[in-house]
């Protein structure tokens, strides 16, 4: 279980970096050839997801007593943000089809799968610990 806790902690920090990158992209910052239209609500949600994942990841790596619960809550919150973004894309978000929707769709899909897998692992360990 210790290896899974460390893995989920490091993955949480990696996911936070991905969320921070897309938050920057949605504020209008161009990272080389990669750009996204300015979408302020997306930047806010991605920043919040980044912050909570940093908290959960640091708690897991520091072996805090609340680490498993923190991983569950932070993964669930970030997954909720990703699902909100998927709904926004499905119902006509601010980005037109030619303005990077392919990257956004791939980003949301990959992050949803990764966060759901992490949430499943944290739930598994929370059941085993009892």
CSV table of N, CA and C in Angstrom, one decimal:
chain,number,residue,atom,x,y,z
A,1,UNK,N,0.8,-1.2,0.0
A,1,UNK,CA,0.0,0.0,0.0
A,1,UNK,C,0.9,1.3,0.0
A,2,UNK,N,2.0,1.1,0.6
A,2,UNK,CA,2.9,2.3,0.6
A,2,UNK,C,3.4,2.7,-0.8
A,3,UNK,N,3.6,1.7,-1.6
A,3,UNK,CA,4.0,2.0,-3.0
A,3,UNK,C,2.9,2.7,-3.8
A,4,UNK,N,1.7,2.2,-3.5
A,4,UNK,CA,0.5,2.8,-4.2
A,4,UNK,C,0.3,4.3,-3.7
A,5,UNK,N,0.5,4.5,-2.4
A,5,UNK,CA,0.4,5.8,-1.9
A,5,UNK,C,1.4,6.8,-2.5
A,6,UNK,N,2.7,6.3,-2.6
A,6,UNK,CA,3.7,7.1,-3.2
A,6,UNK,C,3.4,7.4,-4.7
A,7,UNK,N,3.0,6.3,-5.4
A,7,UNK,CA,2.7,6.5,-6.8
A,7,UNK,C,1.5,7.5,-7.0
A,8,UNK,N,0.5,7.3,-6.3
A,8,UNK,CA,-0.6,8.3,-6.4
A,8,UNK,C,-0.2,9.7,-6.0
A,9,UNK,N,0.7,9.8,-5.0
A,9,UNK,CA,1.2,11.1,-4.7
A,9,UNK,C,1.9,11.8,-5.8
A,10,UNK,N,2.9,11.0,-6.4
A,10,UNK,CA,3.6,11.6,-7.5
A,10,UNK,C,2.7,11.8,-8.8
A,11,UNK,N,1.8,10.9,-9.0
A,11,UNK,CA,0.9,11.2,-10.1
A,11,UNK,C,0.0,12.4,-9.9
A,12,UNK,N,-0.4,12.6,-8.7
A,12,UNK,CA,-1.2,13.8,-8.3
A,12,UNK,C,-0.4,15.1,-8.7
A,13,UNK,N,0.9,15.1,-8.4
A,13,UNK,CA,1.7,16.2,-8.7
A,13,UNK,C,1.9,16.4,-10.2
A,14,UNK,N,2.0,15.3,-10.9
A,14,UNK,CA,2.1,15.3,-12.4
A,14,UNK,C,0.8,15.9,-13.0
A,15,UNK,N,-0.3,15.4,-12.5
A,15,UNK,CA,-1.6,15.9,-12.9
A,15,UNK,C,-1.8,17.4,-12.6
A,16,UNK,N,-1.3,17.8,-11.5
A,16,UNK,CA,-1.3,19.2,-11.2
A,16,UNK,C,-0.5,20.1,-12.2
A,17,UNK,N,0.6,19.5,-12.6
A,17,UNK,CA,1.4,20.2,-13.6
A,17,UNK,C,0.7,20.3,-14.9
A,18,UNK,N,0.0,19.2,-15.3
A,18,UNK,CA,-0.8,19.3,-16.5
A,18,UNK,C,-2.0,20.3,-16.4
A,19,UNK,N,-2.6,20.3,-15.3
A,19,UNK,CA,-3.7,21.3,-15.1
A,19,UNK,C,-3.1,22.7,-15.1
A,20,UNK,N,-2.0,22.9,-14.5
A,20,UNK,CA,-1.4,24.3,-14.5
A,20,UNK,C,-1.0,24.7,-15.9
A,21,UNK,N,-0.5,23.8,-16.7
A,21,UNK,CA,-0.2,24.1,-18.1
A,21,UNK,C,-1.4,24.5,-18.9
A,22,UNK,N,-2.5,23.7,-18.8
A,22,UNK,CA,-3.7,24.1,-19.5
A,22,UNK,C,-4.4,25.4,-18.9
A,23,UNK,N,-4.2,25.6,-17.6
A,23,UNK,CA,-4.7,26.9,-17.1
A,23,UNK,C,-3.9,28.1,-17.7
A,24,UNK,N,-2.6,27.9,-17.9
A,24,UNK,CA,-1.9,29.0,-18.6
A,24,UNK,C,-2.3,29.1,-20.0
A,25,UNK,N,-2.5,28.0,-20.7
A,25,UNK,CA,-3.0,28.1,-22.1
A,25,UNK,C,-4.3,28.8,-22.2
A,26,UNK,N,-5.2,28.5,-21.3
A,26,UNK,CA,-6.5,29.1,-21.3
A,26,UNK,C,-6.5,30.6,-20.9
A,27,UNK,N,-5.4,31.1,-20.4
A,27,UNK,CA,-5.3,32.5,-20.1
A,27,UNK,C,-4.7,33.3,-21.3
A,28,UNK,N,-4.4,32.6,-22.3
A,28,UNK,CA,-3.8,33.2,-23.5
A,28,UNK,C,-2.4,33.1,-23.7
A,29,UNK,N,-1.7,32.4,-22.8
A,29,UNK,CA,-0.2,32.2,-23.0
A,29,UNK,C,0.0,31.1,-24.0
A,30,UNK,N,0.9,31.3,-24.9
A,30,UNK,CA,1.2,30.3,-25.9
A,30,UNK,C,2.5,29.6,-25.5
A,31,UNK,N,2.4,28.3,-25.5
A,31,UNK,CA,3.6,27.5,-25.2
A,31,UNK,C,4.2,26.9,-26.5
A,32,UNK,N,5.0,27.6,-27.1
A,32,UNK,CA,5.6,27.1,-28.4
A,32,UNK,C,4.4,27.1,-29.4
A,33,UNK,N,4.3,26.0,-30.2
A,33,UNK,CA,3.2,26.0,-31.2
A,33,UNK,C,1.8,25.7,-30.6
A,34,UNK,N,1.8,25.4,-29.3
A,34,UNK,CA,0.5,25.0,-28.6
A,34,UNK,C,-0.2,26.2,-28.1
A,35,UNK,N,-1.4,26.4,-28.4
A,35,UNK,CA,-2.2,27.5,-28.0
A,35,UNK,C,-3.6,27.0,-27.8
A,36,UNK,N,-4.4,27.8,-27.0
A,36,UNK,CA,-5.8,27.6,-26.8
A,36,UNK,C,-6.5,28.9,-26.8
A,37,UNK,N,-7.8,28.9,-27.1
A,37,UNK,CA,-8.5,30.2,-27.0
A,37,UNK,C,-8.6,30.6,-25.5
A,38,UNK,N,-8.7,31.9,-25.2
A,38,UNK,CA,-8.9,32.3,-23.9
A,38,UNK,C,-10.3,31.9,-23.4
A,39,UNK,N,-10.3,31.1,-22.3
A,39,UNK,CA,-11.5,30.7,-21.7
A,39,UNK,C,-11.3,30.8,-20.2
A,40,UNK,N,-11.8,31.9,-19.7
A,40,UNK,CA,-11.5,32.3,-18.2
A,40,UNK,C,-12.1,31.3,-17.3
A,41,UNK,N,-13.4,30.8,-17.5
A,41,UNK,CA,-13.9,29.8,-16.5
A,41,UNK,C,-13.0,28.5,-16.5
A,42,UNK,N,-12.5,28.1,-17.7
A,42,UNK,CA,-11.7,26.9,-17.7
A,42,UNK,C,-10.4,27.1,-17.0
A,43,UNK,N,-9.8,28.3,-17.1
A,43,UNK,CA,-8.6,28.6,-16.4
A,43,UNK,C,-8.8,28.6,-14.9
A,44,UNK,N,-9.9,29.1,-14.4
A,44,UNK,CA,-10.2,29.1,-13.0
A,44,UNK,C,-10.4,27.7,-12.5
A,45,UNK,N,-11.2,26.9,-13.2
A,45,UNK,CA,-11.4,25.5,-12.7
A,45,UNK,C,-10.1,24.7,-12.8
A,46,UNK,N,-9.3,24.9,-13.8
A,46,UNK,CA,-8.0,24.2,-13.9
A,46,UNK,C,-7.0,24.6,-12.8
A,47,UNK,N,-7.0,25.9,-12.4
A,47,UNK,CA,-6.2,26.3,-11.3
A,47,UNK,C,-6.6,25.7,-10.0
A,48,UNK,N,-7.9,25.6,-9.8
A,48,UNK,CA,-8.4,25.0,-8.6
A,48,UNK,C,-8.1,23.5,-8.5
A,49,UNK,N,-8.2,22.8,-9.7
A,49,UNK,CA,-7.8,21.4,-9.7
A,49,UNK,C,-6.4,21.2,-9.4
A,50,UNK,N,-5.5,22.1,-10.0
A,50,UNK,CA,-4.1,22.1,-9.7
A,50,UNK,C,-3.8,22.2,-8.2
A,51,UNK,N,-4.4,23.2,-7.6
A,51,UNK,CA,-4.2,23.4,-6.2
A,51,UNK,C,-4.6,22.3,-5.3
A,52,UNK,N,-5.8,21.7,-5.5
A,52,UNK,CA,-6.2,20.6,-4.7
A,52,UNK,C,-5.3,19.3,-4.9
A,53,UNK,N,-4.9,19.1,-6.2
A,53,UNK,CA,-4.0,18.0,-6.4
A,53,UNK,C,-2.7,18.1,-5.8
A,54,UNK,N,-2.2,19.3,-5.8
A,54,UNK,CA,-0.9,19.6,-5.1
A,54,UNK,C,-1.1,19.2,-3.6
A,55,UNK,N,-2.2,19.7,-3.0
A,55,UNK,CA,-2.4,19.4,-1.6
A,55,UNK,C,-2.5,17.9,-1.3
A,56,UNK,N,-3.2,17.2,-2.2
A,56,UNK,CA,-3.4,15.7,-2.0
A,56,UNK,C,-2.1,15.0,-2.2
A,57,UNK,N,-1.4,15.4,-3.3
A,57,UNK,CA,-0.1,14.7,-3.6
A,57,UNK,C,0.9,15.0,-2.5
A,58,UNK,N,1.0,16.2,-2.0
A,58,UNK,CA,2.0,16.5,-0.9
A,58,UNK,C,1.6,15.8,0.4
A,59,UNK,N,0.3,15.7,0.7
A,59,UNK,CA,-0.1,14.9,1.8
A,59,UNK,C,0.2,13.5,1.8
A,60,UNK,N,0.1,12.9,0.6
A,60,UNK,CA,0.4,11.5,0.4
A,60,UNK,C,1.9,11.2,0.5
A,61,UNK,N,2.7,12.1,-0.1
A,61,UNK,CA,4.1,11.9,-0.1
A,61,UNK,C,4.7,12.2,1.3
A,62,UNK,N,4.1,13.0,2.1
A,62,UNK,CA,4.5,13.3,3.4
A,62,UNK,C,3.9,12.4,4.5
A,63,UNK,N,3.2,11.4,4.0
A,63,UNK,CA,2.6,10.3,4.9
A,63,UNK,C,1.7,10.9,6.0
A,64,UNK,N,0.9,11.9,5.6
A,64,UNK,CA,0.0,12.5,6.6
A,64,UNK,C,-1.1,11.4,6.9
A,65,UNK,N,-1.7,11.5,8.1
A,65,UNK,CA,-2.7,10.6,8.5
A,65,UNK,C,-4.0,10.6,7.6
A,66,UNK,N,-4.2,11.8,7.0
A,66,UNK,CA,-5.4,12.0,6.1
A,66,UNK,C,-5.0,11.7,4.6
A,67,UNK,N,-3.9,11.2,4.3
A,67,UNK,CA,-3.4,11.1,3.0
A,67,UNK,C,-4.4,10.3,2.1
A,68,UNK,N,-4.9,9.2,2.5
A,68,UNK,CA,-5.8,8.4,1.6
A,68,UNK,C,-7.1,9.1,1.4
A,69,UNK,N,-7.7,9.7,2.5
A,69,UNK,CA,-8.9,10.5,2.3
A,69,UNK,C,-8.6,11.7,1.4
A,70,UNK,N,-7.5,12.3,1.6
A,70,UNK,CA,-7.1,13.5,0.7
A,70,UNK,C,-7.0,13.1,-0.7
A,71,UNK,N,-6.4,11.9,-1.0
A,71,UNK,CA,-6.3,11.5,-2.4
A,71,UNK,C,-7.7,11.2,-3.0
A,72,UNK,N,-8.6,10.7,-2.2
A,72,UNK,CA,-9.9,10.4,-2.7
A,72,UNK,C,-10.6,11.7,-3.0
A,73,UNK,N,-10.6,12.7,-2.1
A,73,UNK,CA,-11.3,14.0,-2.3
A,73,UNK,C,-10.7,14.8,-3.4
A,74,UNK,N,-9.3,14.8,-3.5
A,74,UNK,CA,-8.7,15.6,-4.5
A,74,UNK,C,-8.9,15.0,-5.9
A,75,UNK,N,-8.8,13.7,-6.0
A,75,UNK,CA,-9.1,13.1,-7.3
A,75,UNK,C,-10.5,13.2,-7.7
A,76,UNK,N,-11.4,13.1,-6.8
A,76,UNK,CA,-12.9,13.3,-7.1
A,76,UNK,C,-13.1,14.8,-7.5
A,77,UNK,N,-12.5,15.7,-6.8
A,77,UNK,CA,-12.8,17.1,-7.2
A,77,UNK,C,-12.2,17.4,-8.6
A,78,UNK,N,-11.0,16.9,-8.8
A,78,UNK,CA,-10.4,17.2,-10.2
A,78,UNK,C,-11.2,16.5,-11.3
A,79,UNK,N,-11.7,15.2,-11.0
A,79,UNK,CA,-12.5,14.5,-11.9
A,79,UNK,C,-13.8,15.3,-12.2
A,80,UNK,N,-14.3,15.9,-11.2
A,80,UNK,CA,-15.5,16.7,-11.4
A,80,UNK,C,-15.2,17.9,-12.3
A,81,UNK,N,-14.1,18.5,-12.1
A,81,UNK,CA,-13.7,19.6,-13.0
A,81,UNK,C,-13.5,19.2,-14.4
A,82,UNK,N,-12.9,18.0,-14.6
A,82,UNK,CA,-12.7,17.5,-16.0
A,82,UNK,C,-14.1,17.2,-16.6
A,83,UNK,N,-15.0,16.6,-15.8
A,83,UNK,CA,-16.3,16.3,-16.4
A,83,UNK,C,-17.1,17.5,-16.7
A,84,UNK,N,-16.9,18.6,-15.9
A,84,UNK,CA,-17.5,19.8,-16.2
A,84,UNK,C,-17.0,20.4,-17.5
A,85,UNK,N,-15.7,20.3,-17.7
A,85,UNK,CA,-15.1,20.7,-19.0
A,85,UNK,C,-15.6,19.9,-20.2
A,86,UNK,N,-15.8,18.6,-20.0
A,86,UNK,CA,-16.4,17.8,-21.1
A,86,UNK,C,-17.8,18.2,-21.4
A,87,UNK,N,-18.6,18.5,-20.4
A,87,UNK,CA,-19.9,19.0,-20.6
A,87,UNK,C,-19.9,20.3,-21.4
A,88,UNK,N,-19.0,21.2,-21.0
A,88,UNK,CA,-18.9,22.5,-21.7
A,88,UNK,C,-18.6,22.3,-23.1
A,89,UNK,N,-17.7,21.4,-23.4
A,89,UNK,CA,-17.3,21.1,-24.8
A,89,UNK,C,-18.5,20.5,-25.6
A,90,UNK,N,-19.2,19.6,-24.9
A,90,UNK,CA,-20.3,18.9,-25.6
A,90,UNK,C,-21.5,19.9,-25.9
A,91,UNK,N,-21.7,20.9,-25.0
A,91,UNK,CA,-22.8,21.8,-25.2
A,91,UNK,C,-22.3,23.1,-25.8
A,92,UNK,N,-21.2,23.1,-26.6
A,92,UNK,CA,-20.8,24.3,-27.3
A,92,UNK,C,-20.0,25.3,-26.5
A,93,UNK,N,-18.9,24.9,-26.0
A,93,UNK,CA,-18.0,25.8,-25.3
A,93,UNK,C,-17.6,27.0,-26.1
A,94,UNK,N,-16.9,27.9,-25.5
A,94,UNK,CA,-16.5,29.1,-26.3
A,94,UNK,C,-15.5,28.8,-27.4
A,95,UNK,N,-14.9,27.7,-27.4
A,95,UNK,CA,-13.9,27.4,-28.5
A,95,UNK,C,-14.7,26.8,-29.7
A,96,UNK,N,-14.4,27.4,-30.9
A,96,UNK,CA,-15.0,26.9,-32.1
A,96,UNK,C,-14.2,25.6,-32.5
A,97,UNK,N,-14.8,24.8,-33.4
A,97,UNK,CA,-14.2,23.5,-33.7
A,97,UNK,C,-12.8,23.7,-34.3
A,98,UNK,N,-12.5,24.8,-35.0
A,98,UNK,CA,-11.2,25.0,-35.6
A,98,UNK,C,-10.2,25.6,-34.6
A,99,UNK,N,-10.6,25.9,-33.4
A,99,UNK,CA,-9.8,26.6,-32.4
A,99,UNK,C,-9.2,25.6,-31.3
A,100,UNK,N,-8.9,24.4,-31.7
A,100,UNK,CA,-8.2,23.6,-30.7
A,100,UNK,C,-9.1,22.6,-29.9
A,101,UNK,N,-10.3,22.3,-30.4
A,101,UNK,CA,-11.2,21.4,-29.7
A,101,UNK,C,-10.6,20.0,-29.7
A,102,UNK,N,-9.8,19.6,-30.7
A,102,UNK,CA,-9.2,18.3,-30.8
A,102,UNK,C,-8.3,18.1,-29.6
A,103,UNK,N,-7.5,19.1,-29.3
A,103,UNK,CA,-6.5,19.0,-28.1
A,103,UNK,C,-7.3,19.0,-26.8
A,104,UNK,N,-8.4,19.8,-26.7
A,104,UNK,CA,-9.2,19.8,-25.5
A,104,UNK,C,-9.9,18.5,-25.3
A,105,UNK,N,-10.4,17.9,-26.4
A,105,UNK,CA,-11.1,16.7,-26.2
A,105,UNK,C,-10.2,15.6,-25.8
A,106,UNK,N,-9.0,15.5,-26.4
A,106,UNK,CA,-8.0,14.5,-26.0
A,106,UNK,C,-7.6,14.7,-24.5
A,107,UNK,N,-7.3,16.0,-24.2
A,107,UNK,CA,-6.9,16.3,-22.8
A,107,UNK,C,-7.9,15.9,-21.8
A,108,UNK,N,-9.2,16.2,-22.0
A,108,UNK,CA,-10.3,15.9,-21.1
A,108,UNK,C,-10.4,14.4,-21.0
A,109,UNK,N,-10.3,13.7,-22.1
A,109,UNK,CA,-10.5,12.2,-22.1
A,109,UNK,C,-9.4,11.5,-21.3
A,110,UNK,N,-8.1,11.9,-21.6
A,110,UNK,CA,-7.0,11.3,-20.9
A,110,UNK,C,-7.0,11.6,-19.4
A,111,UNK,N,-7.3,12.9,-19.0
A,111,UNK,CA,-7.3,13.2,-17.6
A,111,UNK,C,-8.5,12.5,-16.9
A,112,UNK,N,-9.6,12.4,-17.6
A,112,UNK,CA,-10.8,11.7,-16.9
A,112,UNK,C,-10.4,10.2,-16.6
A,113,UNK,N,-9.7,9.6,-17.6
A,113,UNK,CA,-9.3,8.2,-17.3
A,113,UNK,C,-8.3,8.1,-16.2
A,114,UNK,N,-7.3,9.0,-16.3
A,114,UNK,CA,-6.2,8.9,-15.3
A,114,UNK,C,-6.8,9.2,-13.9
A,115,UNK,N,-7.6,10.2,-13.8
A,115,UNK,CA,-8.2,10.6,-12.5
A,115,UNK,C,-9.1,9.5,-11.9
A,116,UNK,N,-9.9,8.9,-12.8
A,116,UNK,CA,-10.8,7.8,-12.4
A,116,UNK,C,-10.0,6.6,-11.9
A,117,UNK,N,-8.8,6.3,-12.6
A,117,UNK,CA,-8.0,5.2,-12.2
A,117,UNK,C,-7.4,5.5,-10.8
A,118,UNK,N,-6.9,6.7,-10.6
A,118,UNK,CA,-6.4,7.1,-9.3
A,118,UNK,C,-7.4,7.1,-8.2
A,119,UNK,N,-8.6,7.5,-8.5
A,119,UNK,CA,-9.7,7.5,-7.5
A,119,UNK,C,-10.0,6.0,-7.2
A,120,UNK,N,-10.0,5.2,-8.2
A,120,UNK,CA,-10.3,3.7,-7.9
A,120,UNK,C,-9.2,3.1,-7.0
A,121,UNK,N,-8.0,3.5,-7.3
A,121,UNK,CA,-6.9,3.0,-6.4
A,121,UNK,C,-7.0,3.4,-5.0
A,122,UNK,N,-7.3,4.7,-4.8
A,122,UNK,CA,-7.5,5.3,-3.5
A,122,UNK,C,-8.7,4.6,-2.8
A,123,UNK,N,-9.8,4.4,-3.5
A,123,UNK,CA,-10.9,3.7,-2.9
A,123,UNK,C,-10.6,2.3,-2.5
A,124,UNK,N,-9.8,1.6,-3.4
A,124,UNK,CA,-9.4,0.2,-3.1
A,124,UNK,C,-8.7,0.2,-1.8
A,125,UNK,N,-7.7,1.1,-1.6
A,125,UNK,CA,-6.9,1.0,-0.4
A,125,UNK,C,-7.7,1.4,0.8
A,126,UNK,N,-8.6,2.4,0.6
A,126,UNK,CA,-9.5,2.8,1.8
A,126,UNK,C,-10.3,1.6,2.3
A,127,UNK,N,-10.7,0.7,1.4
A,127,UNK,CA,-11.5,-0.5,1.7
A,127,UNK,C,-10.6,-1.5,2.4
A,128,UNK,N,-9.4,-1.7,1.9
A,128,UNK,CA,-8.4,-2.7,2.4
A,128,UNK,C,-7.9,-2.3,3.8
A,129,UNK,N,-7.8,-1.0,4.1
A,129,UNK,CA,-7.3,-0.6,5.3
A,129,UNK,C,-8.2,-0.9,6.5
A,130,UNK,N,-9.5,-1.1,6.2
A,130,UNK,CA,-10.4,-1.3,7.3
A,130,UNK,C,-10.3,-2.6,8.0
